[in-house]
Amino acid sequence: MANVGRDYASRGVRAAFSAKVFLAGARYDFQHIGRHTAPPILPPRTGEEFGMDVQAFLGSSVSFASRSRRMACIGALVASMCLVATANAVDAPPLAVLDHGLRPTVLAPGQAPPGWSLEERMRFHKIPGVAVAVLRDGKVVQAAGFGVRAAGGAERVDADTLFSVGSISKVVTAGTTLRLVAKGTLDLDRNVDAYLKRWKLPASAIVPAPDVNLRMLMSHTSGLGVHGFADYQPDDALPSLVQVLDGQKPAKGEAVRFRQPPGRVSDYSGGAVTVEQMVIEDATGRPLADVAQDLVLAPLGMRRSTFESPLSASRGNIARAHDAKGLPTALPRGWESFAEAGASGLWTTANDLGRYVGALIGSYRGTQPFLPQPLAVAMMTEVSPGPFGLGPRLGGAGAGRYFFHLGANESYLALLQGYPETGDGFVILTNGANGLALIAEIRNALDDAIGLGTRPAIRTVKPRVPPAPDFAGEYRLDPALPMDIRRALADSFEHDTLTVSIQGDMVSLVLPGQDAPTTLQALGPAQFVQSGIYVFRFEFRRDASGKVRGVAVSMPETESVAWYAKAP
């Protein structure tokens, strides 16, 4: 495949390492990743394991009663938990960047990109296993696993290892819904009460006569509440869908009820997607797992993926759950269950999820029949007033326009991202509670390799003078600013107030419900940045009399802005 306009070597993607990869019985030997041409095909070797030559690294110990046994486990990990990769395609070299190209989003003045390896960052974040897939022109060209399925174990992650992907499930549920729309079973604009049989949208003083359609449910503009759901441990009873929607035990969440009138605000809602799941099931008379299998998973060759809950151990090759210390959790089984399948219950692999991203890209471009092109374009178009289309979240513009979604269950973090205009994309799956920080670093590396310039490093400055003392104080969200302007901030920075403190040269931010302050980094005398999986910029505004009026909060990549006025 031609990689037009992408000079990997000039972007620092050249690697000097040797990886032996099998593809259709052929062995590829990479000595200089970063070339546009495919590496030479060496004689095939049958039945031999393959991987990258890397140092064994210290993973995360299992939870033992005594300190001595814990240390013994750590010692075992040093010997056994070696970063390995198994890949299934070699047409392009973007995964080479994982050997040396991980970086933070924000760099200090004069700081060179650190050139982190995936190995060292997995160790730092206490993530035992990772799987990644990369797409070019709407096709998976590389997919690989790194590390091990369980801390202390020897079973390695590969591109077909099953991971829980949390809210990425919503995007696959959306694909199932749109397939039913294409078949004429569902209508995007019809009141969903017409389909619901086991449960009805609850009338209230806020919404006396509910009129909600699928577009609203899929774009988080329905007005329904319940942001997300708790995981279920191996010994927990699983509630029915009706129990989930009504907040009845053994459901762990509150009832799904209207918080706002439909169609007026953007308010991320796992509850709304659970209603979407019930629409699918009541309209077809079948469980979501079966409908998705027939309409999405099987047609796309996603042979390992499932909405089954609890996941059966017989499926094999399953990434185990790990907590923030890197210790196995959800024992004795080793993974949680997810009663709200449509919102958070998908189990999938790097290969499979990459195929799904490719199907969405191909449908959008009119080169793949998975969805009719008009439906695919609607899926990739923001629904006012929020940042979501019909399932995925959207950002960027032109060739750099992308769709994406994060997935975050308690012990698994994941990301999918696709560029519908160019056909590029990637999938990142992790099996540890600290996965979000690692995903941000991997995403930066892969975006650098793709070369569209959508996520350049942000360089801070050394302040010439200390921050102004009157920046300190409480700031309150101005609700008069239309939500169409706030857009992504309404989801990613959902705070009515924020508190700023000044200590010497440090500007710190405290958000509601946050235990510890977050240090902001300077971009100028009155401009600061906070970085994680998302980038937030803060610009303090002063009027002509010299008084601080407020702070503008923005997400540059989504052109979203919110205004927080300084409290008297």
Coordinates of C-alpha atoms in Angstrom, one line a residue:
M1 CA 0.0 0.0 0.0
A2 CA 1.4 3.4 -0.9
N3 CA 1.8 5.8 2.1
V4 CA 1.5 9.0 0.1
G5 CA 2.8 12.1 1.9
R6 CA 3.9 10.2 5.0
D7 CA 7.6 10.3 5.7
Y8 CA 8.0 8.1 8.7
A9 CA 11.7 8.6 9.0
S10 CA 11.4 12.4 9.0
R11 CA 8.9 12.1 11.8
G12 CA 11.2 10.2 14.1
V13 CA 9.5 6.8 13.5
R14 CA 12.6 5.0 12.3
A15 CA 13.4 2.1 14.6
A16 CA 16.5 -0.1 14.9
F17 CA 15.1 -3.3 16.3
S18 CA 14.5 -6.7 14.9
A19 CA 11.0 -8.2 14.9
K20 CA 10.1 -11.5 13.4
V21 CA 6.6 -11.7 12.2
F22 CA 4.7 -14.5 10.5
L23 CA 2.1 -13.7 7.8
A24 CA 0.5 -16.4 5.7
G25 CA 3.5 -18.7 6.5
A26 CA 6.1 -16.1 5.5
R27 CA 8.7 -14.7 8.0
Y28 CA 9.5 -11.0 7.8
D29 CA 12.7 -9.6 9.4
F30 CA 12.7 -5.9 10.2
Q31 CA 16.1 -4.3 10.7
H32 CA 15.2 -0.8 9.7
I33 CA 11.5 0.1 10.3
G34 CA 10.6 3.4 8.7
R35 CA 10.9 2.5 5.1
H36 CA 8.0 2.8 2.8
T37 CA 8.8 -0.6 1.1
A38 CA 7.8 -3.9 2.6
P39 CA 10.7 -5.9 4.1
P40 CA 12.1 -8.9 2.3
I41 CA 10.3 -12.2 2.8
L42 CA 12.5 -14.8 4.3
P43 CA 12.0 -18.5 4.2
P44 CA 8.9 -19.6 6.2
R45 CA 9.3 -21.3 9.5
T46 CA 6.4 -23.4 10.7
G47 CA 5.3 -23.7 14.3
E48 CA 7.9 -21.3 15.7
E49 CA 6.9 -18.6 18.2
F50 CA 7.6 -15.1 17.2
G51 CA 8.1 -11.8 19.0
M52 CA 10.2 -8.7 19.5
D53 CA 13.6 -9.0 21.2
V54 CA 13.2 -6.8 24.2
Q55 CA 14.2 -6.9 27.9
A56 CA 12.2 -8.8 30.4
F57 CA 10.5 -6.3 32.6
L58 CA 8.9 -6.1 36.0
G59 CA 5.2 -6.3 35.8
S60 CA 2.7 -6.3 38.6
S61 CA 2.6 -8.8 41.4
V62 CA -0.4 -10.8 42.4
S63 CA -2.0 -10.1 45.7
F64 CA -0.5 -12.4 48.4
A65 CA -1.0 -12.3 52.1
S66 CA 2.6 -11.7 53.1
R67 CA 5.2 -9.2 51.9
S68 CA 7.7 -12.0 51.3
R69 CA 5.3 -13.9 49.0
R70 CA 4.6 -10.6 47.2
M71 CA 8.3 -10.1 46.6
A72 CA 8.7 -13.6 45.4
C73 CA 6.0 -13.0 42.9
I74 CA 7.7 -9.8 41.7
G75 CA 10.9 -11.8 41.3
A76 CA 9.0 -14.3 39.2
L77 CA 7.7 -11.5 37.0
V78 CA 11.2 -10.2 36.3
A79 CA 11.9 -13.6 34.9
S80 CA 8.7 -14.3 33.0
M81 CA 6.9 -11.1 32.1
C82 CA 8.8 -10.2 28.9
L83 CA 7.3 -7.8 26.5
V84 CA 6.4 -9.7 23.4
A85 CA 4.5 -8.9 20.2
T86 CA 2.8 -11.0 17.7
A87 CA 1.7 -9.3 14.5
N88 CA -0.5 -10.2 11.6
A89 CA 0.5 -7.8 8.9
V90 CA 3.5 -5.8 7.8
D91 CA 2.4 -3.6 4.9
A92 CA 3.2 -0.4 6.8
P93 CA 5.5 0.3 9.8
P94 CA 3.5 2.4 12.2
L95 CA 3.8 -0.1 15.1
A96 CA 7.5 0.5 15.1
V97 CA 6.9 3.8 16.8
L98 CA 5.9 1.8 19.9
D99 CA 9.5 0.8 20.4
H100 CA 10.6 4.4 21.0
G101 CA 8.0 7.0 20.2
L102 CA 5.6 7.2 23.1
R103 CA 5.4 10.7 24.5
P104 CA 3.3 13.0 26.7
T105 CA 1.0 15.5 25.1
V106 CA 2.7 18.5 26.9
L107 CA 6.5 19.1 26.8
A108 CA 8.4 21.5 29.1
P109 CA 10.5 24.3 27.6
G110 CA 13.5 22.8 25.8
Q111 CA 12.4 19.3 26.6
A112 CA 13.1 16.8 23.8
P113 CA 10.5 14.1 23.2
P114 CA 11.4 11.4 25.7
G115 CA 11.3 8.5 23.2
W116 CA 9.6 6.1 25.6
S117 CA 9.2 2.5 24.7
L118 CA 5.9 0.7 25.2
E119 CA 7.7 -1.7 27.4
E120 CA 8.9 0.9 29.9
R121 CA 5.5 2.7 30.0
M122 CA 3.6 -0.5 30.6
R123 CA 5.9 -1.1 33.5
F124 CA 5.5 2.5 34.8
H125 CA 1.7 2.4 34.6
K126 CA 1.5 -1.2 35.9
I127 CA -0.3 -2.5 32.8
P128 CA 0.4 -6.2 32.2
G129 CA -1.1 -6.5 28.7
V130 CA -1.8 -4.3 25.7
A131 CA -3.1 -5.0 22.2
V132 CA -3.0 -2.5 19.3
A133 CA -4.3 -2.5 15.7
V134 CA -3.4 0.0 13.0
L135 CA -5.5 0.7 9.9
R136 CA -4.4 2.2 6.5
D137 CA -7.0 2.9 3.8
G138 CA -9.7 1.4 5.9
K139 CA -7.9 -2.0 6.4
V140 CA -6.0 -3.4 9.4
V141 CA -2.4 -3.6 8.3
Q142 CA -0.9 -4.3 11.7
A143 CA -2.2 -5.8 14.9
A144 CA -0.1 -7.0 17.8
G145 CA -0.2 -8.0 21.4
F146 CA 2.3 -6.9 24.1
G147 CA 3.0 -8.3 27.5
V148 CA 0.9 -10.9 29.3
R149 CA -2.7 -11.7 29.9
A150 CA -2.3 -11.9 33.7
A151 CA 0.4 -10.5 36.0
G152 CA 2.7 -13.2 37.0
G153 CA 1.6 -15.5 34.2
A154 CA 3.4 -16.6 31.0
E155 CA 0.4 -16.5 28.6
R156 CA 1.1 -13.7 26.2
V157 CA -1.3 -11.2 24.8
D158 CA -1.8 -11.4 21.0
A159 CA -4.0 -9.6 18.5
D160 CA -6.8 -12.1 19.2
T161 CA -6.8 -11.8 23.0
L162 CA -10.2 -10.8 24.3
F163 CA -10.5 -7.5 26.3
S164 CA -13.4 -5.8 27.8
V165 CA -13.8 -2.4 26.0
G166 CA -16.3 -0.6 28.2
S167 CA -18.1 2.3 26.4
I168 CA -16.7 1.4 23.0
S169 CA -19.6 -1.1 23.2
K170 CA -21.8 1.9 22.5
V171 CA -20.3 2.3 19.0
V172 CA -20.9 -1.3 18.1
T173 CA -24.4 -1.1 19.6
A174 CA -24.9 1.9 17.3
G175 CA -23.8 -0.1 14.3
T176 CA -26.4 -2.8 15.2
T177 CA -29.1 -0.2 15.5
L178 CA -28.2 1.4 12.1
R179 CA -28.2 -2.1 10.5
L180 CA -31.7 -2.5 11.7
V181 CA -32.6 1.0 10.4
A182 CA -31.2 -0.1 7.0
K183 CA -33.4 -3.2 7.1
G184 CA -36.5 -1.1 7.9
T185 CA -36.9 -2.6 11.3
L186 CA -36.2 0.6 13.1
D187 CA -36.7 4.3 12.3
L188 CA -34.3 6.9 13.7
D189 CA -36.9 9.5 14.1
R190 CA -39.8 7.6 15.6
N191 CA -40.7 7.8 19.3
V192 CA -39.0 4.8 20.8
D193 CA -42.0 4.1 23.0
A194 CA -43.5 2.7 19.9
Y195 CA -40.9 -0.2 20.0
L196 CA -40.7 -0.6 23.8
K197 CA -42.7 -3.5 25.3
R198 CA -41.1 -4.4 28.7
W199 CA -40.6 -0.8 29.8
K200 CA -41.7 2.7 28.9
L201 CA -40.1 6.1 29.0
P202 CA -41.1 7.5 32.5
A203 CA -43.2 10.7 32.4
S204 CA -42.2 13.3 35.0
A205 CA -42.7 17.0 35.8
I206 CA -39.6 17.7 33.6
V207 CA -41.0 15.6 30.7
P208 CA -44.7 15.0 31.1
A209 CA -45.1 13.4 27.6
P210 CA -41.8 11.8 26.6
D211 CA -41.0 11.9 22.9
V212 CA -37.5 10.5 22.4
N213 CA -36.1 9.0 19.2
L214 CA -33.1 6.9 18.5
R215 CA -31.0 9.9 17.2
M216 CA -31.3 11.3 20.7
L217 CA -30.4 8.1 22.5
M218 CA -27.4 7.5 20.3
S219 CA -26.1 11.1 20.4
H220 CA -26.6 11.6 24.2
T221 CA -29.2 14.4 23.7
S222 CA -32.2 12.5 25.0
G223 CA -32.2 14.2 28.4
L224 CA -31.9 10.8 30.2
G225 CA -29.5 10.4 33.1
V226 CA -27.1 7.9 34.5
H227 CA -23.7 8.6 33.1
G228 CA -22.2 5.1 33.5
F229 CA -22.6 1.8 35.4
A230 CA -20.6 -0.2 37.9
D231 CA -19.0 -3.5 37.1
Y232 CA -20.3 -6.8 38.5
Q233 CA -17.9 -9.0 40.4
P234 CA -17.8 -12.8 39.8
D235 CA -20.1 -13.5 42.7
D236 CA -22.6 -10.7 42.0
A237 CA -26.0 -11.5 40.7
L238 CA -26.8 -9.8 37.4
P239 CA -29.9 -7.7 37.1
S240 CA -32.4 -7.8 34.2
L241 CA -32.5 -4.9 31.8
V242 CA -35.8 -3.7 33.4
Q243 CA -34.1 -3.8 36.8
V244 CA -31.2 -1.7 35.5
L245 CA -33.6 0.9 34.0
D246 CA -35.6 1.2 37.2
G247 CA -32.6 1.1 39.5
Q248 CA -33.9 -2.1 41.3
K249 CA -31.6 -4.5 43.0
P250 CA -29.4 -6.3 42.1
A251 CA -28.8 -3.4 39.8
K252 CA -26.1 -1.1 41.3
G253 CA -27.1 2.2 39.7
E254 CA -29.9 4.6 40.0
A255 CA -33.0 4.6 37.9
V256 CA -32.7 5.9 34.4
R257 CA -34.9 9.1 34.4
F258 CA -35.1 12.4 32.6
R259 CA -32.7 15.1 33.9
Q260 CA -33.5 17.5 31.0
P261 CA -36.1 17.8 28.3
P262 CA -35.2 15.8 25.2
G263 CA -33.1 17.3 22.5
R264 CA -31.9 20.4 24.4
V265 CA -28.7 19.5 26.0
S266 CA -25.7 17.1 25.5
D267 CA -25.4 14.9 28.6
Y268 CA -23.5 11.7 28.2
S269 CA -25.8 8.8 29.2
G270 CA -25.1 5.1 29.5
G271 CA -28.7 5.0 30.6
A272 CA -29.9 6.3 27.2
V273 CA -27.9 3.6 25.4
T274 CA -29.4 1.0 27.7
V275 CA -32.8 2.2 26.4
E276 CA -31.4 1.8 22.9
Q277 CA -30.5 -1.8 23.8
M278 CA -34.0 -2.4 24.9
V279 CA -35.4 -1.0 21.7
I280 CA -33.2 -3.4 19.7
E281 CA -34.3 -6.3 21.8
D282 CA -38.0 -5.5 21.9
A283 CA -38.2 -4.7 18.2
T284 CA -36.6 -8.0 17.2
G285 CA -37.7 -10.2 20.1
R286 CA -34.0 -11.3 20.6
P287 CA -31.2 -10.5 23.0
L288 CA -28.7 -7.8 21.8
A289 CA -25.9 -10.4 21.9
D290 CA -27.7 -12.5 19.2
V291 CA -28.8 -9.5 17.1
A292 CA -25.3 -8.1 17.1
Q293 CA -23.8 -11.4 16.2
D294 CA -26.0 -11.8 13.2
L295 CA -25.9 -8.2 11.9
V296 CA -22.4 -7.0 12.9
L297 CA -20.0 -9.5 14.3
A298 CA -20.4 -12.4 11.9
P299 CA -20.7 -10.3 8.7
L300 CA -17.5 -8.5 9.6
G301 CA -15.5 -11.6 10.6
M302 CA -15.3 -10.4 14.2
R303 CA -15.2 -14.1 15.2
R304 CA -13.9 -13.6 18.7
S305 CA -16.1 -10.8 19.8
T306 CA -19.2 -11.1 21.9
F307 CA -21.7 -9.3 24.1
E308 CA -22.0 -12.4 26.3
S309 CA -22.2 -11.7 30.1
P310 CA -20.8 -13.2 32.1
L311 CA -18.0 -14.1 29.6
S312 CA -17.4 -17.8 29.5
A313 CA -13.9 -19.0 30.3
S314 CA -14.3 -21.6 27.5
R315 CA -13.7 -18.8 24.9
G316 CA -10.0 -18.8 26.0
N317 CA -7.3 -16.2 25.4
I318 CA -8.8 -13.7 27.8
A319 CA -7.0 -10.7 29.2
R320 CA -7.4 -10.7 33.0
A321 CA -8.5 -7.7 35.0
H322 CA -5.9 -5.7 37.1
D323 CA -6.3 -2.9 39.6
A324 CA -4.3 0.4 39.8
K325 CA -1.4 -1.4 41.5
G326 CA -1.2 -3.9 38.7
L327 CA -2.6 -6.7 40.8
P328 CA -5.1 -9.3 39.6
T329 CA -8.7 -8.5 40.6
A330 CA -12.2 -9.8 40.0
L331 CA -11.0 -13.1 41.5
P332 CA -11.3 -16.1 41.3
R333 CA -12.5 -15.8 37.7
G334 CA -10.3 -13.0 36.8
W335 CA -12.7 -10.6 35.0
E336 CA -15.9 -8.7 35.7
S337 CA -19.4 -8.9 34.2
F338 CA -21.4 -6.1 32.6
A339 CA -25.2 -6.3 32.9
E340 CA -25.7 -3.2 30.6
A341 CA -24.4 -5.0 27.5
G342 CA -25.1 -2.3 24.9
A343 CA -23.5 0.4 27.0
S344 CA -20.4 -1.4 28.3
G345 CA -20.5 -5.2 27.8
L346 CA -18.6 -5.9 24.6
W347 CA -15.6 -8.2 24.7
T348 CA -13.4 -7.9 21.6
T349 CA -9.9 -8.1 20.2
A350 CA -7.5 -5.7 18.4
N351 CA -8.0 -7.6 15.2
D352 CA -11.8 -7.6 15.5
L353 CA -12.3 -4.1 16.6
G354 CA -9.9 -2.9 13.9
R355 CA -12.2 -4.6 11.4
Y356 CA -15.2 -2.7 12.8
V357 CA -13.4 0.6 12.5
G358 CA -12.5 -0.3 8.9
A359 CA -16.2 -1.2 8.2
L360 CA -17.3 2.2 9.4
I361 CA -14.6 4.0 7.4
G362 CA -15.5 2.0 4.3
S363 CA -19.2 2.7 4.7
Y364 CA -18.6 6.4 5.1
R365 CA -16.4 6.4 1.9
G366 CA -18.9 4.3 0.0
T367 CA -16.4 1.4 -0.5
Q368 CA -17.9 -1.0 2.0
P369 CA -21.5 -2.2 2.1
F370 CA -21.7 -2.7 5.9
L371 CA -23.9 0.5 6.2
P372 CA -25.6 2.5 3.4
Q373 CA -23.4 5.5 2.9
P374 CA -26.1 8.1 4.0
L375 CA -26.4 6.3 7.3
A376 CA -22.7 6.1 7.7
V377 CA -22.4 9.9 7.0
A378 CA -25.2 10.6 9.5
M379 CA -23.3 8.4 12.1
M380 CA -20.2 10.6 11.6
T381 CA -22.1 14.0 11.8
E382 CA -22.5 15.8 15.1
V383 CA -26.0 16.0 16.5
S384 CA -26.6 19.4 18.0
P385 CA -25.8 20.6 20.6
G386 CA -23.2 17.9 21.5
P387 CA -19.9 16.5 20.1
F388 CA -21.4 13.0 19.3
G389 CA -22.7 11.6 16.1
L390 CA -24.9 8.5 16.1
G391 CA -22.6 6.6 18.5
P392 CA -19.0 7.9 18.1
R393 CA -17.6 11.1 19.3
L394 CA -16.2 13.4 16.6
G395 CA -13.3 15.9 16.3
G396 CA -10.9 17.5 13.9
A397 CA -11.5 18.8 10.4
G398 CA -10.6 18.1 6.8
A399 CA -8.2 15.2 6.3
G400 CA -7.7 15.3 10.1
R401 CA -11.3 14.7 10.9
Y402 CA -11.8 11.7 13.1
F403 CA -14.3 9.6 15.1
F404 CA -13.4 8.0 18.3
H405 CA -14.6 6.6 21.6
L406 CA -13.0 5.7 24.9
G407 CA -13.9 2.6 26.9
A408 CA -13.4 2.5 30.7
N409 CA -14.6 -0.3 32.8
E410 CA -13.0 -0.7 36.3
S411 CA -10.1 -2.8 35.1
Y412 CA -10.0 -2.3 31.4
L413 CA -9.4 0.8 29.3
A414 CA -9.6 1.1 25.6
L415 CA -9.7 3.5 22.6
L416 CA -10.8 3.3 19.0
Q417 CA -10.1 6.1 16.6
G418 CA -10.7 6.4 12.8
Y419 CA -10.0 9.0 10.1
P420 CA -12.8 8.6 7.6
E421 CA -11.3 10.8 4.9
T422 CA -7.9 9.1 4.8
G423 CA -8.8 5.6 6.0
D424 CA -6.3 5.7 8.8
G425 CA -7.1 4.5 12.3
F426 CA -6.1 2.5 15.4
V427 CA -7.4 0.5 18.3
I428 CA -5.7 0.3 21.8
L429 CA -6.8 -2.2 24.4
T430 CA -5.4 -2.5 28.0
N431 CA -6.1 -4.7 31.0
G432 CA -5.2 -2.4 33.9
A433 CA -7.0 0.3 35.8
N434 CA -4.3 2.8 34.9
G435 CA -4.8 2.2 31.2
L436 CA -6.0 5.7 30.3
A437 CA -2.7 7.4 30.9
L438 CA -0.9 4.7 28.9
I439 CA -3.5 5.0 26.1
A440 CA -2.8 8.7 25.8
E441 CA 0.9 8.1 25.3
I442 CA 0.3 5.3 22.7
R443 CA -2.2 7.5 20.9
N444 CA 0.3 10.3 20.6
A445 CA 2.9 7.9 19.1
L446 CA 0.4 6.4 16.6
D447 CA -0.9 9.9 15.6
D448 CA 2.7 10.9 15.0
A449 CA 3.2 7.9 12.8
I450 CA 0.0 8.4 10.9
G451 CA 1.3 11.9 10.2
L452 CA -1.9 14.0 9.9
G453 CA -0.8 16.5 12.5
T454 CA -3.9 16.1 14.6
R455 CA -2.1 15.9 18.0
P456 CA 1.2 17.8 18.0
A457 CA 3.1 18.2 21.2
I458 CA 2.2 21.3 23.1
R459 CA 5.3 23.2 24.4
T460 CA 4.9 25.2 27.6
V461 CA 6.9 28.3 28.5
K462 CA 8.9 29.4 31.6
P463 CA 6.9 32.2 33.1
R464 CA 8.7 35.6 33.0
V465 CA 6.9 36.7 36.2
P466 CA 5.0 34.8 38.9
P467 CA 1.3 34.2 38.1
A468 CA -1.0 37.0 39.2
P469 CA -2.4 36.5 42.7
D470 CA -5.8 37.6 41.6
F471 CA -6.1 34.6 39.4
A472 CA -7.0 32.7 42.6
G473 CA -10.6 32.3 43.5
E474 CA -13.8 30.5 42.6
Y475 CA -15.2 30.6 39.1
R476 CA -18.7 29.6 38.0
L477 CA -19.9 28.3 34.7
D478 CA -21.9 30.8 32.7
P479 CA -25.0 28.8 31.5
A480 CA -25.9 31.6 29.0
L481 CA -23.2 30.4 26.6
P482 CA -25.0 28.0 24.2
M483 CA -24.2 24.4 24.5
D484 CA -23.4 24.3 20.8
I485 CA -20.4 26.4 21.7
R486 CA -19.5 24.3 24.7
R487 CA -20.0 21.0 22.9
A488 CA -17.3 18.6 23.9
L489 CA -16.7 20.5 27.2
A490 CA -20.2 19.7 28.2
D491 CA -19.1 16.0 28.2
S492 CA -15.4 16.1 29.1
F493 CA -15.3 19.1 31.5
E494 CA -18.7 18.8 33.1
H495 CA -18.2 21.1 36.1
D496 CA -20.4 24.0 37.3
T497 CA -17.6 25.5 39.4
L498 CA -13.8 25.5 39.6
T499 CA -11.4 26.8 42.1
V500 CA -7.9 28.2 41.3
S501 CA -5.1 28.6 43.8
I502 CA -1.7 30.2 43.6
Q503 CA 1.3 28.9 45.4
G504 CA 4.5 30.6 44.4
D505 CA 5.0 30.0 40.7
M506 CA 2.3 27.2 40.7
V507 CA -1.2 27.6 39.4
S508 CA -3.5 24.8 40.7
L509 CA -7.0 23.8 39.8
V510 CA -9.5 22.1 42.1
L511 CA -12.6 20.6 40.6
P512 CA -15.8 19.5 42.4
G513 CA -15.3 16.0 43.9
Q514 CA -11.6 16.1 43.3
D515 CA -9.4 15.3 46.3
A516 CA -6.1 16.7 45.1
P517 CA -5.5 19.8 43.0
T518 CA -4.2 19.6 39.4
T519 CA -1.2 21.7 38.5
L520 CA -1.6 23.8 35.4
Q521 CA 1.4 24.5 33.1
A522 CA 2.1 27.9 31.6
L523 CA 1.6 28.8 27.9
G524 CA 1.9 32.5 28.6
P525 CA 1.3 35.1 31.3
A526 CA -2.4 34.3 31.5
Q527 CA -2.7 31.1 29.5
F528 CA -2.3 27.6 31.0
V529 CA -2.8 24.0 30.0
Q530 CA -3.9 20.7 31.6
S531 CA -3.2 17.5 29.8
G532 CA -4.3 13.9 30.0
I533 CA -6.3 11.9 27.4
Y534 CA -7.9 15.4 26.6
V535 CA -6.2 18.8 26.5
F536 CA -7.8 21.7 28.3
R537 CA -6.6 25.3 27.9
F538 CA -7.4 28.0 30.5
E539 CA -7.1 31.7 29.6
F540 CA -7.7 34.2 32.4
R541 CA -9.4 37.4 31.0
R542 CA -8.8 40.8 32.6
D543 CA -10.9 43.9 31.7
A544 CA -9.7 47.4 31.0
S545 CA -9.9 48.3 34.6
G546 CA -7.5 45.5 35.4
K547 CA -10.1 43.2 37.1
V548 CA -10.1 39.5 36.4
R549 CA -13.5 38.8 34.9
G550 CA -13.2 35.1 34.4
V551 CA -11.5 32.2 32.7
A552 CA -12.2 30.8 29.2
V553 CA -11.8 27.0 29.1
S554 CA -11.3 25.4 25.7
M555 CA -10.5 22.1 24.0
P556 CA -8.5 23.2 20.9
E557 CA -9.0 20.0 18.9
T558 CA -12.8 20.2 19.1
E559 CA -13.1 24.1 19.0
S560 CA -15.2 23.9 22.2
V561 CA -15.3 26.8 24.6
A562 CA -16.8 27.5 28.0
W563 CA -16.8 30.6 30.1
Y564 CA -16.4 30.6 33.9
A565 CA -17.1 34.0 35.5
K566 CA -15.1 34.9 38.6
A567 CA -17.3 34.8 41.7
P568 CA -17.5 38.1 43.7

